[in-house]
């Protein structure tokens, strides 16, 4: 017999109460990095799921390129003034992966110096973007996500949208080489239009010790309402993996690291161009 509406709500209430009991009694697990899978599944992912499905109308391609098991380094382009692309990517990967794996994101030092934000990032599986942590996660067979452009990508002006910034020193490549982990480039179209940055007030950014202080069509003019992202259309494509197991002995060779980083960057840039052709209207259906 089909469930009655009351039966569904009874189960939801019971599950919610059980969740609260476990949280209050401490009957839940976190790993050495502070990752809390239950809190991520029950609180964060449902919110992000509604956001990427209904608000951003996200289409996803190439999920079959992700490792079914074992380690993988997912490398993406960064943009959008607020690093929402990282959160959406983590939720999309978890939902679309055949084994619903988690993406362990690497974040800048600044993220982990901000109270509350630091705790939330840790709870959802994030850690500092440094080689020791990346190599430890990859060595444990995790899927690790990194955005080599860092704040240069997130904080670029709207006039420079979808133009990849420099990839730093290629530390992510060294981590992949040392662990023999395949690199999966991923291109994200749509984040650039969520908070289009029209200007950067550098004196104010220096005063507040921020990498940039954005001016968007809605911020700071609308106050808190300026935090509402514009409903841009998102496309995410996972590209074919780049193997590294044959280059394990070259992890300290600057030429090999640079060439591989450049290959990843070029793959993402070309894929962005292709996705933009698929999405002529940033706010279309």
PDB file of C-alpha atoms in Angstrom:
ATOM      1  CA  UNK A   1       0.000   0.000   0.000  1.00  0.00           C
ATOM      2  CA  UNK A   2       1.173   3.536  -0.725  1.00  0.00           C
ATOM      3  CA  UNK A   3       2.282   5.652   2.190  1.00  0.00           C
ATOM      4  CA  UNK A   4      -0.199   8.169   3.495  1.00  0.00           C
ATOM      5  CA  UNK A   5       1.076  11.764   3.901  1.00  0.00           C
ATOM      6  CA  UNK A   6       0.948  11.306   7.642  1.00  0.00           C
ATOM      7  CA  UNK A   7       3.231   8.259   7.405  1.00  0.00           C
ATOM      8  CA  UNK A   8       5.856  10.257   5.491  1.00  0.00           C
ATOM      9  CA  UNK A   9       5.804  13.086   8.009  1.00  0.00           C
ATOM     10  CA  UNK A  10       5.938  10.633  10.913  1.00  0.00           C
ATOM     11  CA  UNK A  11       9.132   9.155   9.471  1.00  0.00           C
ATOM     12  CA  UNK A  12      10.619  12.590   8.866  1.00  0.00           C
ATOM     13  CA  UNK A  13       9.885  13.744  12.405  1.00  0.00           C
ATOM     14  CA  UNK A  14      11.281  10.514  13.851  1.00  0.00           C
ATOM     15  CA  UNK A  15      14.436  10.815  11.748  1.00  0.00           C
ATOM     16  CA  UNK A  16      14.844  14.447  12.775  1.00  0.00           C
ATOM     17  CA  UNK A  17      14.489  13.651  16.459  1.00  0.00           C
ATOM     18  CA  UNK A  18      16.960  10.781  16.147  1.00  0.00           C
ATOM     19  CA  UNK A  19      19.423  13.125  14.450  1.00  0.00           C
ATOM     20  CA  UNK A  20      19.084  15.703  17.250  1.00  0.00           C
ATOM     21  CA  UNK A  21      19.541  13.020  19.889  1.00  0.00           C
ATOM     22  CA  UNK A  22      22.779  11.812  18.285  1.00  0.00           C
ATOM     23  CA  UNK A  23      24.093  15.378  18.024  1.00  0.00           C
ATOM     24  CA  UNK A  24      23.277  16.224  21.620  1.00  0.00           C
ATOM     25  CA  UNK A  25      24.672  12.968  22.987  1.00  0.00           C
ATOM     26  CA  UNK A  26      27.826  13.099  20.853  1.00  0.00           C
ATOM     27  CA  UNK A  27      27.017   9.799  19.119  1.00  0.00           C
ATOM     28  CA  UNK A  28      28.512  10.754  15.787  1.00  0.00           C
ATOM     29  CA  UNK A  29      31.935  10.441  14.177  1.00  0.00           C
ATOM     30  CA  UNK A  30      34.406  12.923  12.712  1.00  0.00           C
ATOM     31  CA  UNK A  31      37.730  12.067  11.108  1.00  0.00           C
ATOM     32  CA  UNK A  32      41.182  13.459  11.890  1.00  0.00           C
ATOM     33  CA  UNK A  33      40.458  16.554   9.759  1.00  0.00           C
ATOM     34  CA  UNK A  34      37.171  17.289  11.520  1.00  0.00           C
ATOM     35  CA  UNK A  35      34.938  16.003   8.698  1.00  0.00           C
ATOM     36  CA  UNK A  36      31.389  15.205   9.878  1.00  0.00           C
ATOM     37  CA  UNK A  37      29.624  13.095   7.196  1.00  0.00           C
ATOM     38  CA  UNK A  38      26.265  12.983   8.992  1.00  0.00           C
ATOM     39  CA  UNK A  39      26.052  16.755   9.445  1.00  0.00           C
ATOM     40  CA  UNK A  40      27.080  17.234   5.812  1.00  0.00           C
ATOM     41  CA  UNK A  41      24.398  14.824   4.564  1.00  0.00           C
ATOM     42  CA  UNK A  42      21.606  16.010   6.829  1.00  0.00           C
ATOM     43  CA  UNK A  43      22.158  19.781   6.894  1.00  0.00           C
ATOM     44  CA  UNK A  44      24.508  21.178   4.253  1.00  0.00           C
ATOM     45  CA  UNK A  45      23.891  19.036   1.177  1.00  0.00           C
ATOM     46  CA  UNK A  46      20.075  19.391   1.233  1.00  0.00           C
ATOM     47  CA  UNK A  47      20.447  23.199   1.124  1.00  0.00           C
ATOM     48  CA  UNK A  48      23.043  23.082  -1.649  1.00  0.00           C
ATOM     49  CA  UNK A  49      20.937  20.544  -3.550  1.00  0.00           C
ATOM     50  CA  UNK A  50      17.976  22.919  -3.721  1.00  0.00           C
ATOM     51  CA  UNK A  51      20.320  25.716  -4.744  1.00  0.00           C
ATOM     52  CA  UNK A  52      22.069  23.966  -7.625  1.00  0.00           C
ATOM     53  CA  UNK A  53      18.979  22.144  -8.895  1.00  0.00           C
ATOM     54  CA  UNK A  54      16.286  24.808  -8.655  1.00  0.00           C
ATOM     55  CA  UNK A  55      18.069  28.178  -8.513  1.00  0.00           C
ATOM     56  CA  UNK A  56      21.039  27.513 -10.798  1.00  0.00           C
ATOM     57  CA  UNK A  57      19.353  24.803 -12.953  1.00  0.00           C
ATOM     58  CA  UNK A  58      22.670  22.981 -13.104  1.00  0.00           C
ATOM     59  CA  UNK A  59      23.523  20.515 -15.869  1.00  0.00           C
ATOM     60  CA  UNK A  60      26.373  18.065 -15.277  1.00  0.00           C
ATOM     61  CA  UNK A  61      28.490  16.209 -17.834  1.00  0.00           C
ATOM     62  CA  UNK A  62      31.293  13.649 -17.675  1.00  0.00           C
ATOM     63  CA  UNK A  63      30.639  12.128 -14.245  1.00  0.00           C
ATOM     64  CA  UNK A  64      31.934   8.810 -15.642  1.00  0.00           C
ATOM     65  CA  UNK A  65      35.420  10.354 -15.735  1.00  0.00           C
ATOM     66  CA  UNK A  66      35.570  10.399 -11.913  1.00  0.00           C
ATOM     67  CA  UNK A  67      37.293   7.445 -10.199  1.00  0.00           C
ATOM     68  CA  UNK A  68      34.709   4.982  -8.937  1.00  0.00           C
ATOM     69  CA  UNK A  69      37.095   3.926  -6.167  1.00  0.00           C
ATOM     70  CA  UNK A  70      40.443   5.191  -4.958  1.00  0.00           C
ATOM     71  CA  UNK A  71      42.051   8.582  -4.983  1.00  0.00           C
ATOM     72  CA  UNK A  72      41.450  11.363  -7.472  1.00  0.00           C
ATOM     73  CA  UNK A  73      42.449  15.022  -7.617  1.00  0.00           C
ATOM     74  CA  UNK A  74      39.626  17.166  -9.023  1.00  0.00           C
ATOM     75  CA  UNK A  75      40.975  20.513 -10.286  1.00  0.00           C
ATOM     76  CA  UNK A  76      38.554  23.303 -11.189  1.00  0.00           C
ATOM     77  CA  UNK A  77      38.350  26.938 -12.228  1.00  0.00           C
ATOM     78  CA  UNK A  78      37.497  29.398  -9.465  1.00  0.00           C
ATOM     79  CA  UNK A  79      35.231  32.446  -9.821  1.00  0.00           C
ATOM     80  CA  UNK A  80      32.201  34.346  -8.643  1.00  0.00           C
ATOM     81  CA  UNK A  81      33.355  36.790  -5.901  1.00  0.00           C
ATOM     82  CA  UNK A  82      32.083  34.297  -3.291  1.00  0.00           C
ATOM     83  CA  UNK A  83      33.501  30.776  -3.540  1.00  0.00           C
ATOM     84  CA  UNK A  84      30.112  29.170  -4.075  1.00  0.00           C
ATOM     85  CA  UNK A  85      31.456  27.096  -6.968  1.00  0.00           C
ATOM     86  CA  UNK A  86      33.434  24.929  -4.536  1.00  0.00           C
ATOM     87  CA  UNK A  87      30.372  24.159  -2.394  1.00  0.00           C
ATOM     88  CA  UNK A  88      28.166  23.435  -5.398  1.00  0.00           C
ATOM     89  CA  UNK A  89      30.834  21.199  -6.955  1.00  0.00           C
ATOM     90  CA  UNK A  90      31.097  19.146  -3.762  1.00  0.00           C
ATOM     91  CA  UNK A  91      27.318  18.650  -3.573  1.00  0.00           C
ATOM     92  CA  UNK A  92      26.993  17.851  -7.291  1.00  0.00           C
ATOM     93  CA  UNK A  93      29.795  15.298  -7.177  1.00  0.00           C
ATOM     94  CA  UNK A  94      28.307  13.574  -4.132  1.00  0.00           C
ATOM     95  CA  UNK A  95      24.839  13.393  -5.699  1.00  0.00           C
ATOM     96  CA  UNK A  96      25.920  12.298  -9.182  1.00  0.00           C
ATOM     97  CA  UNK A  97      28.759   9.913  -8.334  1.00  0.00           C
ATOM     98  CA  UNK A  98      27.586   6.264  -8.531  1.00  0.00           C
ATOM     99  CA  UNK A  99      28.929   5.645  -5.019  1.00  0.00           C
ATOM    100  CA  UNK A 100      28.000   9.094  -3.653  1.00  0.00           C
ATOM    101  CA  UNK A 101      31.573   9.899  -2.682  1.00  0.00           C
ATOM    102  CA  UNK A 102      32.593  13.057  -0.845  1.00  0.00           C
ATOM    103  CA  UNK A 103      34.853  15.735  -2.292  1.00  0.00           C
ATOM    104  CA  UNK A 104      37.435  16.857   0.257  1.00  0.00           C
ATOM    105  CA  UNK A 105      38.036  20.507  -0.607  1.00  0.00           C
ATOM    106  CA  UNK A 106      41.320  22.338  -0.058  1.00  0.00           C
ATOM    107  CA  UNK A 107      40.921  25.965   1.056  1.00  0.00           C
ATOM    108  CA  UNK A 108      43.144  29.015   1.487  1.00  0.00           C
ATOM    109  CA  UNK A 109      44.643  29.887   4.882  1.00  0.00           C
ATOM    110  CA  UNK A 110      42.347  32.904   5.190  1.00  0.00           C
ATOM    111  CA  UNK A 111      39.276  30.647   5.234  1.00  0.00           C
ATOM    112  CA  UNK A 112      40.584  28.858   8.321  1.00  0.00           C
ATOM    113  CA  UNK A 113      41.311  32.088  10.171  1.00  0.00           C
ATOM    114  CA  UNK A 114      37.679  33.221  10.107  1.00  0.00           C
ATOM    115  CA  UNK A 115      35.644  32.127  13.157  1.00  0.00           C
ATOM    116  CA  UNK A 116      32.586  29.963  12.445  1.00  0.00           C
ATOM    117  CA  UNK A 117      33.486  29.711   8.744  1.00  0.00           C
ATOM    118  CA  UNK A 118      36.554  27.677   9.644  1.00  0.00           C
ATOM    119  CA  UNK A 119      34.462  25.253  11.705  1.00  0.00           C
ATOM    120  CA  UNK A 120      31.867  24.864   8.968  1.00  0.00           C
ATOM    121  CA  UNK A 121      34.521  24.165   6.351  1.00  0.00           C
ATOM    122  CA  UNK A 122      36.129  21.536   8.567  1.00  0.00           C
ATOM    123  CA  UNK A 123      32.763  19.923   9.276  1.00  0.00           C
ATOM    124  CA  UNK A 124      32.024  19.590   5.547  1.00  0.00           C
ATOM    125  CA  UNK A 125      35.355  17.939   4.780  1.00  0.00           C
ATOM    126  CA  UNK A 126      37.610  20.875   3.940  1.00  0.00           C
ATOM    127  CA  UNK A 127      41.195  21.381   5.026  1.00  0.00           C
ATOM    128  CA  UNK A 128      44.093  23.756   4.392  1.00  0.00           C
ATOM    129  CA  UNK A 129      45.479  23.812   0.852  1.00  0.00           C
ATOM    130  CA  UNK A 130      48.930  22.465   1.650  1.00  0.00           C
ATOM    131  CA  UNK A 131      50.793  19.502   0.219  1.00  0.00           C
ATOM    132  CA  UNK A 132      51.013  17.463   3.451  1.00  0.00           C
ATOM    133  CA  UNK A 133      47.223  17.494   3.954  1.00  0.00           C
ATOM    134  CA  UNK A 134      46.538  16.900   0.251  1.00  0.00           C
ATOM    135  CA  UNK A 135      48.958  13.974   0.089  1.00  0.00           C
ATOM    136  CA  UNK A 136      47.541  12.457   3.280  1.00  0.00           C
ATOM    137  CA  UNK A 137      43.980  12.582   1.904  1.00  0.00           C
ATOM    138  CA  UNK A 138      45.036  11.214  -1.465  1.00  0.00           C
ATOM    139  CA  UNK A 139      47.030   8.487   0.271  1.00  0.00           C
ATOM    140  CA  UNK A 140      43.818   7.481   2.058  1.00  0.00           C
ATOM    141  CA  UNK A 141      42.059   7.094  -1.305  1.00  0.00           C
ATOM    142  CA  UNK A 142      39.902  10.228  -1.079  1.00  0.00           C
ATOM    143  CA  UNK A 143      38.610  12.479  -3.834  1.00  0.00           C
ATOM    144  CA  UNK A 144      40.276  15.848  -3.249  1.00  0.00           C
ATOM    145  CA  UNK A 145      39.144  19.134  -4.792  1.00  0.00           C
ATOM    146  CA  UNK A 146      41.453  22.069  -5.460  1.00  0.00           C
ATOM    147  CA  UNK A 147      41.125  25.448  -7.183  1.00  0.00           C
ATOM    148  CA  UNK A 148      44.677  26.549  -8.107  1.00  0.00           C
ATOM    149  CA  UNK A 149      43.649  30.090  -9.081  1.00  0.00           C
ATOM    150  CA  UNK A 150      42.775  30.817  -5.451  1.00  0.00           C
ATOM    151  CA  UNK A 151      41.618  34.352  -4.660  1.00  0.00           C
ATOM    152  CA  UNK A 152      42.957  35.560  -8.026  1.00  0.00           C
ATOM    153  CA  UNK A 153      40.172  33.572  -9.656  1.00  0.00           C
ATOM    154  CA  UNK A 154      37.380  34.293  -7.188  1.00  0.00           C
ATOM    155  CA  UNK A 155      38.200  37.992  -7.028  1.00  0.00           C
ATOM    156  CA  UNK A 156      38.627  38.831 -10.703  1.00  0.00           C
ATOM    157  CA  UNK A 157      36.443  41.435 -12.361  1.00  0.00           C
ATOM    158  CA  UNK A 158      33.418  40.467 -14.422  1.00  0.00           C
ATOM    159  CA  UNK A 159      35.189  41.896 -17.469  1.00  0.00           C
ATOM    160  CA  UNK A 160      37.730  39.048 -17.095  1.00  0.00           C
ATOM    161  CA  UNK A 161      35.132  36.286 -16.718  1.00  0.00           C
ATOM    162  CA  UNK A 162      36.083  32.796 -17.868  1.00  0.00           C
ATOM    163  CA  UNK A 163      39.718  33.780 -18.365  1.00  0.00           C
ATOM    164  CA  UNK A 164      41.751  31.477 -16.146  1.00  0.00           C
ATOM    165  CA  UNK A 165      44.285  33.145 -13.873  1.00  0.00           C
ATOM    166  CA  UNK A 166      47.751  31.829 -13.075  1.00  0.00           C
ATOM    167  CA  UNK A 167      47.860  28.400 -11.396  1.00  0.00           C
ATOM    168  CA  UNK A 168      50.450  29.302  -8.785  1.00  0.00           C
ATOM    169  CA  UNK A 169      53.476  27.032  -8.331  1.00  0.00           C
ATOM    170  CA  UNK A 170      51.759  23.793  -9.233  1.00  0.00           C
ATOM    171  CA  UNK A 171      51.676  22.376  -5.728  1.00  0.00           C
ATOM    172  CA  UNK A 172      48.561  20.364  -6.591  1.00  0.00           C
ATOM    173  CA  UNK A 173      50.511  18.619  -9.370  1.00  0.00           C
ATOM    174  CA  UNK A 174      53.315  17.668  -6.969  1.00  0.00           C
ATOM    175  CA  UNK A 175      50.779  16.141  -4.570  1.00  0.00           C
ATOM    176  CA  UNK A 176      49.230  14.106  -7.386  1.00  0.00           C
ATOM    177  CA  UNK A 177      52.640  12.949  -8.638  1.00  0.00           C
ATOM    178  CA  UNK A 178      53.874  11.859  -5.222  1.00  0.00           C
ATOM    179  CA  UNK A 179      50.780   9.705  -4.720  1.00  0.00           C
ATOM    180  CA  UNK A 180      50.358   8.576  -8.349  1.00  0.00           C
ATOM    181  CA  UNK A 181      46.846  10.046  -8.355  1.00  0.00           C
ATOM    182  CA  UNK A 182      44.937  10.797 -11.577  1.00  0.00           C
ATOM    183  CA  UNK A 183      44.029  14.459 -12.104  1.00  0.00           C
ATOM    184  CA  UNK A 184      40.451  15.169 -13.213  1.00  0.00           C
ATOM    185  CA  UNK A 185      40.031  18.707 -14.630  1.00  0.00           C
ATOM    186  CA  UNK A 186      36.549  20.180 -14.177  1.00  0.00           C
ATOM    187  CA  UNK A 187      35.119  23.256 -15.889  1.00  0.00           C
ATOM    188  CA  UNK A 188      32.384  25.294 -14.185  1.00  0.00           C
ATOM    189  CA  UNK A 189      30.281  27.783 -16.123  1.00  0.00           C
ATOM    190  CA  UNK A 190      27.735  29.929 -14.278  1.00  0.00           C
ATOM    191  CA  UNK A 191      29.528  30.998 -11.119  1.00  0.00           C
ATOM    192  CA  UNK A 192      30.894  34.124 -12.814  1.00  0.00           C
ATOM    193  CA  UNK A 193      27.364  35.559 -13.061  1.00  0.00           C
ATOM    194  CA  UNK A 194      26.172  34.850  -9.504  1.00  0.00           C
ATOM    195  CA  UNK A 195      27.906  37.928  -8.037  1.00  0.00           C
ATOM    196  CA  UNK A 196      29.389  39.855 -11.006  1.00  0.00           C
ATOM    197  CA  UNK A 197      32.227  41.944  -9.584  1.00  0.00           C
ATOM    198  CA  UNK A 198      32.198  45.336 -11.282  1.00  0.00           C
ATOM    199  CA  UNK A 199      34.935  46.922  -9.161  1.00  0.00           C
ATOM    200  CA  UNK A 200      37.370  46.186  -6.357  1.00  0.00           C
ATOM    201  CA  UNK A 201      37.831  48.855  -3.663  1.00  0.00           C
ATOM    202  CA  UNK A 202      41.467  48.067  -2.862  1.00  0.00           C
ATOM    203  CA  UNK A 203      42.009  50.620  -0.034  1.00  0.00           C
ATOM    204  CA  UNK A 204      39.024  49.219   1.840  1.00  0.00           C
ATOM    205  CA  UNK A 205      40.222  45.673   1.210  1.00  0.00           C
ATOM    206  CA  UNK A 206      43.641  46.526   2.703  1.00  0.00           C
ATOM    207  CA  UNK A 207      41.977  48.175   5.682  1.00  0.00           C
ATOM    208  CA  UNK A 208      39.877  45.078   6.371  1.00  0.00           C
ATOM    209  CA  UNK A 209      42.781  42.719   5.518  1.00  0.00           C
ATOM    210  CA  UNK A 210      40.804  41.075   2.733  1.00  0.00           C
ATOM    211  CA  UNK A 211      42.097  39.945  -0.667  1.00  0.00           C
ATOM    212  CA  UNK A 212      39.517  42.225  -2.319  1.00  0.00           C
ATOM    213  CA  UNK A 213      36.407  44.278  -1.516  1.00  0.00           C
ATOM    214  CA  UNK A 214      33.806  43.687  -4.239  1.00  0.00           C
ATOM    215  CA  UNK A 215      31.265  46.000  -5.773  1.00  0.00           C
ATOM    216  CA  UNK A 216      28.514  44.068  -7.568  1.00  0.00           C
ATOM    217  CA  UNK A 217      25.137  45.085  -9.046  1.00  0.00           C
ATOM    218  CA  UNK A 218      23.542  44.304  -5.663  1.00  0.00           C
ATOM    219  CA  UNK A 219      26.347  44.780  -3.092  1.00  0.00           C
ATOM    220  CA  UNK A 220      26.799  46.957  -1.066  1.00  0.00           C
ATOM    221  CA  UNK A 221      23.764  48.842  -2.397  1.00  0.00           C
ATOM    222  CA  UNK A 222      21.154  46.367  -1.121  1.00  0.00           C
ATOM    223  CA  UNK A 223      22.849  45.491   2.145  1.00  0.00           C
ATOM    224  CA  UNK A 224      22.186  41.892   3.246  1.00  0.00           C
ATOM    225  CA  UNK A 225      20.051  41.304   0.142  1.00  0.00           C
ATOM    226  CA  UNK A 226      23.240  41.690  -1.855  1.00  0.00           C
ATOM    227  CA  UNK A 227      24.234  38.244  -0.588  1.00  0.00           C
ATOM    228  CA  UNK A 228      21.476  36.616  -2.667  1.00  0.00           C
ATOM    229  CA  UNK A 229      23.145  35.114  -5.770  1.00  0.00           C
ATOM    230  CA  UNK A 230      21.751  35.902  -9.196  1.00  0.00           C
ATOM    231  CA  UNK A 231      19.997  32.872 -10.783  1.00  0.00           C
ATOM    232  CA  UNK A 232      22.560  32.145 -13.489  1.00  0.00           C
ATOM    233  CA  UNK A 233      22.475  28.935 -15.504  1.00  0.00           C
ATOM    234  CA  UNK A 234      25.287  26.536 -14.485  1.00  0.00           C
ATOM    235  CA  UNK A 235      27.058  23.888 -16.556  1.00  0.00           C
ATOM    236  CA  UNK A 236      29.669  21.601 -14.979  1.00  0.00           C
ATOM    237  CA  UNK A 237      31.806  19.180 -16.979  1.00  0.00           C
ATOM    238  CA  UNK A 238      34.297  16.647 -15.619  1.00  0.00           C
ATOM    239  CA  UNK A 239      37.049  16.091 -18.196  1.00  0.00           C
ATOM    240  CA  UNK A 240      38.940  12.838 -18.931  1.00  0.00           C
ATOM    241  CA  UNK A 241      41.454  12.048 -16.173  1.00  0.00           C
ATOM    242  CA  UNK A 242      45.157  12.702 -16.671  1.00  0.00           C
ATOM    243  CA  UNK A 243      47.204   9.770 -15.296  1.00  0.00           C
ATOM    244  CA  UNK A 244      50.272  10.501 -13.155  1.00  0.00           C
ATOM    245  CA  UNK A 245      51.347   7.054 -11.925  1.00  0.00           C
ATOM    246  CA  UNK A 246      54.089   6.911 -14.575  1.00  0.00           C
ATOM    247  CA  UNK A 247      55.581  10.189 -13.303  1.00  0.00           C
ATOM    248  CA  UNK A 248      55.899   9.428  -9.587  1.00  0.00           C
ATOM    249  CA  UNK A 249      59.680   9.889  -9.692  1.00  0.00           C
ATOM    250  CA  UNK A 250      59.287  13.367 -11.253  1.00  0.00           C
ATOM    251  CA  UNK A 251      57.381  15.018  -8.388  1.00  0.00           C
ATOM    252  CA  UNK A 252      60.316  17.361  -7.711  1.00  0.00           C
ATOM    253  CA  UNK A 253      61.084  18.139 -11.352  1.00  0.00           C
ATOM    254  CA  UNK A 254      59.908  21.748 -11.959  1.00  0.00           C
ATOM    255  CA  UNK A 255      59.634  21.219 -15.717  1.00  0.00           C
ATOM    256  CA  UNK A 256      57.368  18.181 -15.380  1.00  0.00           C
ATOM    257  CA  UNK A 257      55.234  19.929 -12.746  1.00  0.00           C
ATOM    258  CA  UNK A 258      54.899  23.080 -14.868  1.00  0.00           C
ATOM    259  CA  UNK A 259      54.013  21.174 -18.048  1.00  0.00           C
ATOM    260  CA  UNK A 260      51.379  19.079 -16.292  1.00  0.00           C
ATOM    261  CA  UNK A 261      49.858  22.132 -14.579  1.00  0.00           C
ATOM    262  CA  UNK A 262      49.750  23.890 -17.951  1.00  0.00           C
ATOM    263  CA  UNK A 263      48.030  20.853 -19.509  1.00  0.00           C
ATOM    264  CA  UNK A 264      45.360  20.901 -16.789  1.00  0.00           C
ATOM    265  CA  UNK A 265      44.865  24.648 -17.170  1.00  0.00           C
ATOM    266  CA  UNK A 266      44.540  24.444 -20.947  1.00  0.00           C
ATOM    267  CA  UNK A 267      42.066  21.558 -20.684  1.00  0.00           C
ATOM    268  CA  UNK A 268      39.836  23.565 -18.352  1.00  0.00           C
ATOM    269  CA  UNK A 269      40.090  26.711 -20.496  1.00  0.00           C
ATOM    270  CA  UNK A 270      39.120  24.905 -23.696  1.00  0.00           C
ATOM    271  CA  UNK A 271      36.241  23.136 -21.958  1.00  0.00           C
ATOM    272  CA  UNK A 272      34.972  26.489 -20.649  1.00  0.00           C
ATOM    273  CA  UNK A 273      34.826  27.810 -24.221  1.00  0.00           C
ATOM    274  CA  UNK A 274      32.828  24.756 -25.306  1.00  0.00           C
ATOM    275  CA  UNK A 275      30.390  25.056 -22.416  1.00  0.00           C
ATOM    276  CA  UNK A 276      29.858  28.770 -23.088  1.00  0.00           C
ATOM    277  CA  UNK A 277      28.808  27.868 -26.625  1.00  0.00           C
ATOM    278  CA  UNK A 278      26.224  25.475 -25.152  1.00  0.00           C
ATOM    279  CA  UNK A 279      24.932  28.251 -22.879  1.00  0.00           C
ATOM    280  CA  UNK A 280      24.510  31.423 -24.943  1.00  0.00           C
ATOM    281  CA  UNK A 281      22.184  33.006 -22.351  1.00  0.00           C
ATOM    282  CA  UNK A 282      23.665  33.272 -18.810  1.00  0.00           C
ATOM    283  CA  UNK A 283      20.158  33.426 -17.323  1.00  0.00           C
ATOM    284  CA  UNK A 284      18.359  31.095 -19.724  1.00  0.00           C
ATOM    285  CA  UNK A 285      16.363  27.968 -18.800  1.00  0.00           C
TER     286      UNK A 285
END
